């Protein structure tokens, strides 16, 4: 029986080792390969690190072995871990993701935290907020979760992205409105003048010429959610020029910035006559957010 127990224990651990070797052979560094292998083991085989420590004889069901190895092969082929698992965490909430939407990133939590810190003084805070280019809906749904009295509208041009956003809204029982809208056409076809207290967006901002040089994992994400035009600023110009009228007087536009675009967005807001322009850095120290209020004049509020 001891021999049987040892074989079973080796079988469970060797499966994860085999997955790690498979992922690492593709060029992913060994520590990341090990983390991905363990996460895939937990997802497909329902075996955690704790399980293996507490019960060395634990072994996966035979049918999950093959699922796990196929998943490791997909990871080795460059498919993002998040798409293989089918979900990812954002603001402590789990969101369904697939190749129709961007993978939620911790950097984007900067936008949600900025709004919460500024407005969520209590659960009764009631704002009307538009999350445009919503993708998975992670920004707007997280805001609805933490500010339940607020009215949240999710908008995107992609039908498949809106389907994911609707699924996530149902998953979190978030009473939000989902609307198809083309950011580049302006707000008039979908919304009223002065309708929103806040417009928040993580628009496409990668330069078209840089698209083919992205990490292979990023190339699995939807191009429509990444390509920001020749200079990466196409959608920011549209937001600043064509969507200001959708804000209430002194309403605020809050935009995610790329690692090298914040200064240009700041200048754009200033040129367009927004006021109280401000920035915030992400946990990595990069200026990740530029926000400004509708209104004439220009006020530096860094």
Coordinates of C-alpha atoms in Angstrom, one line a residue:
X1 CA 0.0 0.0 0.0
X2 CA 2.9 2.3 0.7
X3 CA 4.1 1.8 -2.9
X4 CA 0.6 2.6 -4.2
X5 CA 0.5 5.8 -2.1
X6 CA 3.9 6.9 -3.4
X7 CA 2.9 6.2 -7.0
X8 CA -0.3 8.2 -6.6
X9 CA 1.5 11.1 -5.0
X10 CA 4.2 11.1 -7.8
X11 CA 1.4 10.9 -10.4
X12 CA -0.3 14.0 -9.1
X13 CA 2.9 16.0 -8.8
X14 CA 4.4 14.7 -11.9
X15 CA 1.4 15.9 -13.9
X16 CA 2.0 19.4 -12.7
X17 CA 5.8 19.0 -13.4
X18 CA 5.0 17.8 -16.9
X19 CA 2.7 20.8 -17.4
X20 CA 5.4 23.2 -16.2
X21 CA 8.0 21.7 -18.5
X22 CA 5.6 21.9 -21.5
X23 CA 4.9 25.6 -20.8
X24 CA 8.5 26.4 -20.1
X25 CA 9.7 24.8 -23.4
X26 CA 7.8 27.6 -25.2
X27 CA 10.1 30.3 -23.8
X28 CA 8.1 31.3 -20.8
X29 CA 10.4 31.7 -17.8
X30 CA 10.4 28.8 -15.4
X31 CA 8.8 30.6 -12.4
X32 CA 5.9 32.0 -14.5
X33 CA 5.5 28.5 -16.1
X34 CA 5.2 26.9 -12.7
X35 CA 2.6 29.5 -11.6
X36 CA 0.6 29.0 -14.7
X37 CA 0.8 25.2 -14.4
X38 CA -0.4 25.3 -10.8
X39 CA -3.3 27.7 -11.7
X40 CA -4.3 25.4 -14.6
X41 CA -4.1 22.4 -12.3
X42 CA -6.4 24.1 -9.8
X43 CA -8.9 25.1 -12.5
X44 CA -9.1 21.9 -14.5
X45 CA -8.3 19.2 -11.9
X46 CA -9.6 21.0 -8.8
X47 CA -6.4 20.3 -6.9
X48 CA -4.8 23.1 -5.0
X49 CA -1.3 23.4 -3.4
X50 CA -3.0 23.0 0.0
X51 CA -4.7 19.8 -1.2
X52 CA -1.3 18.3 -2.2
X53 CA 0.3 19.3 1.1
X54 CA -2.5 18.0 3.3
X55 CA -3.1 14.9 1.2
X56 CA 0.0 13.7 -0.6
X57 CA -1.9 10.8 -2.2
X58 CA -4.4 13.1 -4.0
X59 CA -4.6 12.4 -7.7
X60 CA -6.7 13.9 -10.5
X61 CA -9.5 12.2 -12.2
X62 CA -8.3 10.6 -15.4
X63 CA -10.6 12.7 -17.6
X64 CA -9.1 15.9 -16.1
X65 CA -5.5 14.9 -16.9
X66 CA -6.1 15.3 -20.6
X67 CA -8.0 18.6 -20.2
X68 CA -5.1 19.9 -18.1
X69 CA -2.4 18.9 -20.6
X70 CA -4.4 20.4 -23.4
X71 CA -4.7 23.6 -21.4
X72 CA -0.9 23.7 -20.8
X73 CA -0.3 23.2 -24.6
X74 CA -2.6 26.2 -25.3
X75 CA -0.6 28.2 -22.8
X76 CA 2.7 27.1 -24.4
X77 CA 1.2 28.2 -27.8
X78 CA 0.9 31.8 -26.3
X79 CA -2.7 31.8 -25.4
X80 CA -3.2 34.0 -22.3
X81 CA -3.9 32.1 -19.1
X82 CA -7.0 34.2 -18.5
X83 CA -8.7 33.1 -21.8
X84 CA -7.9 29.4 -21.1
X85 CA -9.4 29.6 -17.6
X86 CA -12.2 31.8 -18.9
X87 CA -12.2 34.4 -16.1
X88 CA -10.0 36.8 -14.2
X89 CA -10.2 39.0 -11.1
X90 CA -10.7 42.7 -11.1
X91 CA -11.3 44.8 -7.9
X92 CA -11.8 41.5 -6.0
X93 CA -14.5 40.4 -8.4
X94 CA -14.4 37.5 -10.9
X95 CA -15.2 38.5 -14.5
X96 CA -15.8 36.2 -17.4
X97 CA -13.4 36.8 -20.3
X98 CA -12.8 35.5 -23.8
X99 CA -11.0 36.7 -26.9
X100 CA -13.8 39.2 -27.6
X101 CA -12.7 41.4 -24.7
X102 CA -9.5 42.8 -23.2
X103 CA -8.3 40.9 -20.1
X104 CA -8.9 43.1 -17.0
X105 CA -5.6 44.4 -15.6
X106 CA -4.7 45.7 -12.2
X107 CA -3.6 49.0 -13.8
X108 CA -7.2 49.7 -14.7
X109 CA -8.2 49.5 -11.1
X110 CA -6.6 52.9 -10.8
X111 CA -9.7 54.4 -12.5
X112 CA -12.2 52.6 -10.3
X113 CA -10.3 53.5 -7.1
X114 CA -10.1 57.2 -8.2
X115 CA -13.9 57.3 -8.5
X116 CA -14.5 55.5 -5.3
X117 CA -12.1 57.6 -3.3
X118 CA -13.6 60.8 -4.7
X119 CA -17.3 60.0 -4.6
X120 CA -18.2 56.9 -2.6
X121 CA -18.5 58.7 0.7
X122 CA -21.4 56.4 1.5
X123 CA -23.6 53.8 -0.1
X124 CA -26.2 56.4 -0.9
X125 CA -23.9 58.2 -3.4
X126 CA -25.9 58.3 -6.6
X127 CA -24.2 59.2 -9.8
X128 CA -24.9 58.5 -13.5
X129 CA -21.8 57.0 -15.0
X130 CA -21.0 55.9 -18.5
X131 CA -18.3 53.2 -19.1
X132 CA -17.6 53.5 -22.8
X133 CA -15.4 50.9 -24.6
X134 CA -16.6 48.8 -21.7
X135 CA -15.3 45.4 -23.0
X136 CA -16.0 42.9 -20.3
X137 CA -17.8 45.6 -18.3
X138 CA -15.3 45.3 -15.4
X139 CA -15.0 49.0 -14.7
X140 CA -18.7 49.8 -14.8
X141 CA -19.8 46.6 -13.0
X142 CA -17.2 47.1 -10.3
X143 CA -18.5 50.7 -9.8
X144 CA -22.1 49.4 -9.5
X145 CA -20.9 46.8 -6.9
X146 CA -19.3 49.4 -4.7
X147 CA -21.7 52.3 -5.5
X148 CA -25.1 50.4 -5.7
X149 CA -27.2 53.5 -5.8
X150 CA -25.5 54.9 -8.9
X151 CA -26.9 54.4 -12.4
X152 CA -24.3 52.7 -14.6
X153 CA -24.4 52.5 -18.4
X154 CA -22.0 50.1 -20.3
X155 CA -21.3 50.9 -24.0
X156 CA -19.2 49.3 -26.7
X157 CA -19.3 49.0 -30.5
X158 CA -18.7 45.2 -30.4
X159 CA -21.7 42.9 -30.1
X160 CA -19.6 40.1 -28.8
X161 CA -18.0 42.3 -26.1
X162 CA -21.5 43.5 -25.1
X163 CA -22.6 39.9 -24.7
X164 CA -19.7 39.3 -22.3
X165 CA -20.6 42.5 -20.4
X166 CA -24.2 41.3 -20.1
X167 CA -23.0 37.9 -18.8
X168 CA -20.8 39.6 -16.2
X169 CA -23.7 41.9 -15.2
X170 CA -25.9 38.9 -14.5
X171 CA -23.0 37.1 -12.7
X172 CA -22.7 40.0 -10.3
X173 CA -26.5 40.8 -10.2
X174 CA -25.6 44.3 -11.4
X175 CA -28.5 46.3 -12.5
X176 CA -26.8 48.2 -15.3
X177 CA -27.8 49.4 -18.8
X178 CA -25.9 47.9 -21.8
X179 CA -25.9 50.0 -25.0
X180 CA -24.3 49.6 -28.4
X181 CA -22.5 52.8 -29.3
X182 CA -19.7 54.0 -31.6
X183 CA -17.4 56.2 -29.7
X184 CA -16.1 57.8 -32.9
X185 CA -19.6 59.0 -33.9
X186 CA -20.2 61.0 -30.7
X187 CA -23.0 60.7 -28.1
X188 CA -26.0 62.3 -29.8
X189 CA -27.4 59.1 -31.4
X190 CA -27.5 57.3 -28.0
X191 CA -27.5 59.7 -25.2
X192 CA -28.9 63.1 -24.1
X193 CA -27.0 66.4 -23.6
X194 CA -25.6 66.6 -20.0
X195 CA -26.7 63.1 -19.1
X196 CA -23.7 61.9 -17.1
X197 CA -21.8 62.9 -14.0
X198 CA -18.9 60.8 -15.1
X199 CA -17.6 59.3 -18.4
X200 CA -14.9 56.7 -17.8
X201 CA -13.1 54.8 -20.5
X202 CA -10.1 52.6 -21.2
X203 CA -10.1 53.2 -24.9
X204 CA -7.7 51.6 -27.5
X205 CA -4.4 53.5 -27.3
X206 CA -1.7 51.4 -29.0
X207 CA -0.2 53.0 -32.2
X208 CA -1.2 51.0 -35.3
X209 CA 2.5 50.7 -36.3
X210 CA 3.2 49.0 -32.9
X211 CA 0.5 46.4 -33.1
X212 CA 2.6 43.7 -34.8
X213 CA 5.3 44.1 -32.2
X214 CA 3.2 43.4 -29.1
X215 CA 3.8 40.4 -26.8
X216 CA 2.4 37.2 -28.4
X217 CA -0.1 37.0 -25.5
X218 CA -1.4 40.5 -26.2
X219 CA -1.9 39.6 -29.9
X220 CA -4.6 37.1 -28.8
X221 CA -6.7 40.1 -27.5
X222 CA -9.1 41.8 -29.8
X223 CA -7.4 44.3 -32.1
X224 CA -10.4 46.6 -32.0
X225 CA -9.8 47.1 -28.3
X226 CA -6.1 47.8 -28.8
X227 CA -5.5 49.8 -32.0
X228 CA -5.7 53.5 -31.3
X229 CA -4.8 54.7 -34.8
X230 CA -1.6 56.1 -36.2
X231 CA -0.6 58.0 -33.1
X232 CA -2.7 56.1 -30.6
X233 CA -4.8 59.2 -29.9
X234 CA -7.8 58.7 -32.2
X235 CA -10.2 57.7 -29.5
X236 CA -9.0 60.3 -27.0
X237 CA -9.6 63.1 -29.5
X238 CA -13.1 61.7 -30.1
X239 CA -13.8 61.5 -26.4
X240 CA -12.6 65.0 -25.6
X241 CA -14.2 66.6 -28.6
X242 CA -17.4 64.6 -29.3
X243 CA -18.4 63.5 -25.8
X244 CA -18.0 66.6 -23.6
X245 CA -21.6 67.5 -24.3
X246 CA -22.8 64.2 -22.7
X247 CA -21.4 65.4 -19.4
X248 CA -23.3 67.5 -16.9
X249 CA -21.9 70.9 -16.1
X250 CA -18.7 70.2 -14.2
X251 CA -19.1 66.5 -15.0
X252 CA -15.8 64.6 -15.2
X253 CA -14.2 62.5 -17.9
X254 CA -11.8 59.9 -16.6
X255 CA -9.5 58.1 -19.1
X256 CA -6.9 55.4 -18.8
X257 CA -3.5 56.4 -20.3
X258 CA -0.8 54.2 -21.8
X259 CA 2.7 54.3 -20.3
X260 CA 3.7 57.2 -22.7
X261 CA 0.4 59.0 -23.5
X262 CA -0.6 60.8 -20.3
X263 CA 1.1 64.1 -21.2
X264 CA -0.5 64.2 -24.6
X265 CA -4.0 63.5 -23.1
X266 CA -3.4 66.2 -20.5
X267 CA -2.6 68.7 -23.3
X268 CA -5.6 67.6 -25.3
X269 CA -7.9 68.3 -22.4
X270 CA -6.3 71.7 -21.9
X271 CA -6.7 72.6 -25.6
X272 CA -10.4 71.6 -25.5
X273 CA -11.1 73.8 -22.5
X274 CA -11.6 71.3 -19.8
X275 CA -10.9 72.3 -16.2
X276 CA -9.4 70.8 -13.1
X277 CA -7.2 68.4 -15.1
X278 CA -5.6 65.8 -12.8
X279 CA -3.6 62.6 -13.0
X280 CA -3.0 59.5 -11.0
X281 CA -0.2 56.9 -11.0
X282 CA -0.7 53.2 -10.9
X283 CA 1.1 50.9 -8.5
X284 CA 4.0 50.7 -10.8
X285 CA 4.5 54.5 -10.7
X286 CA 3.2 55.1 -14.3
X287 CA 0.7 57.9 -14.8
X288 CA -2.3 55.7 -15.7
X289 CA -5.2 58.1 -15.4
X290 CA -6.0 61.6 -16.7
X291 CA -9.2 63.2 -15.6
X292 CA -10.8 66.5 -16.4
X293 CA -14.1 68.4 -15.8
X294 CA -16.4 69.8 -18.4
X295 CA -16.2 73.6 -18.4
X296 CA -14.4 76.6 -19.8
X297 CA -11.0 77.5 -18.6
X298 CA -8.0 75.6 -17.5
X299 CA -6.9 74.7 -14.0
X300 CA -3.8 72.7 -13.1
X301 CA -4.8 70.4 -10.2
X302 CA -2.0 67.8 -10.1

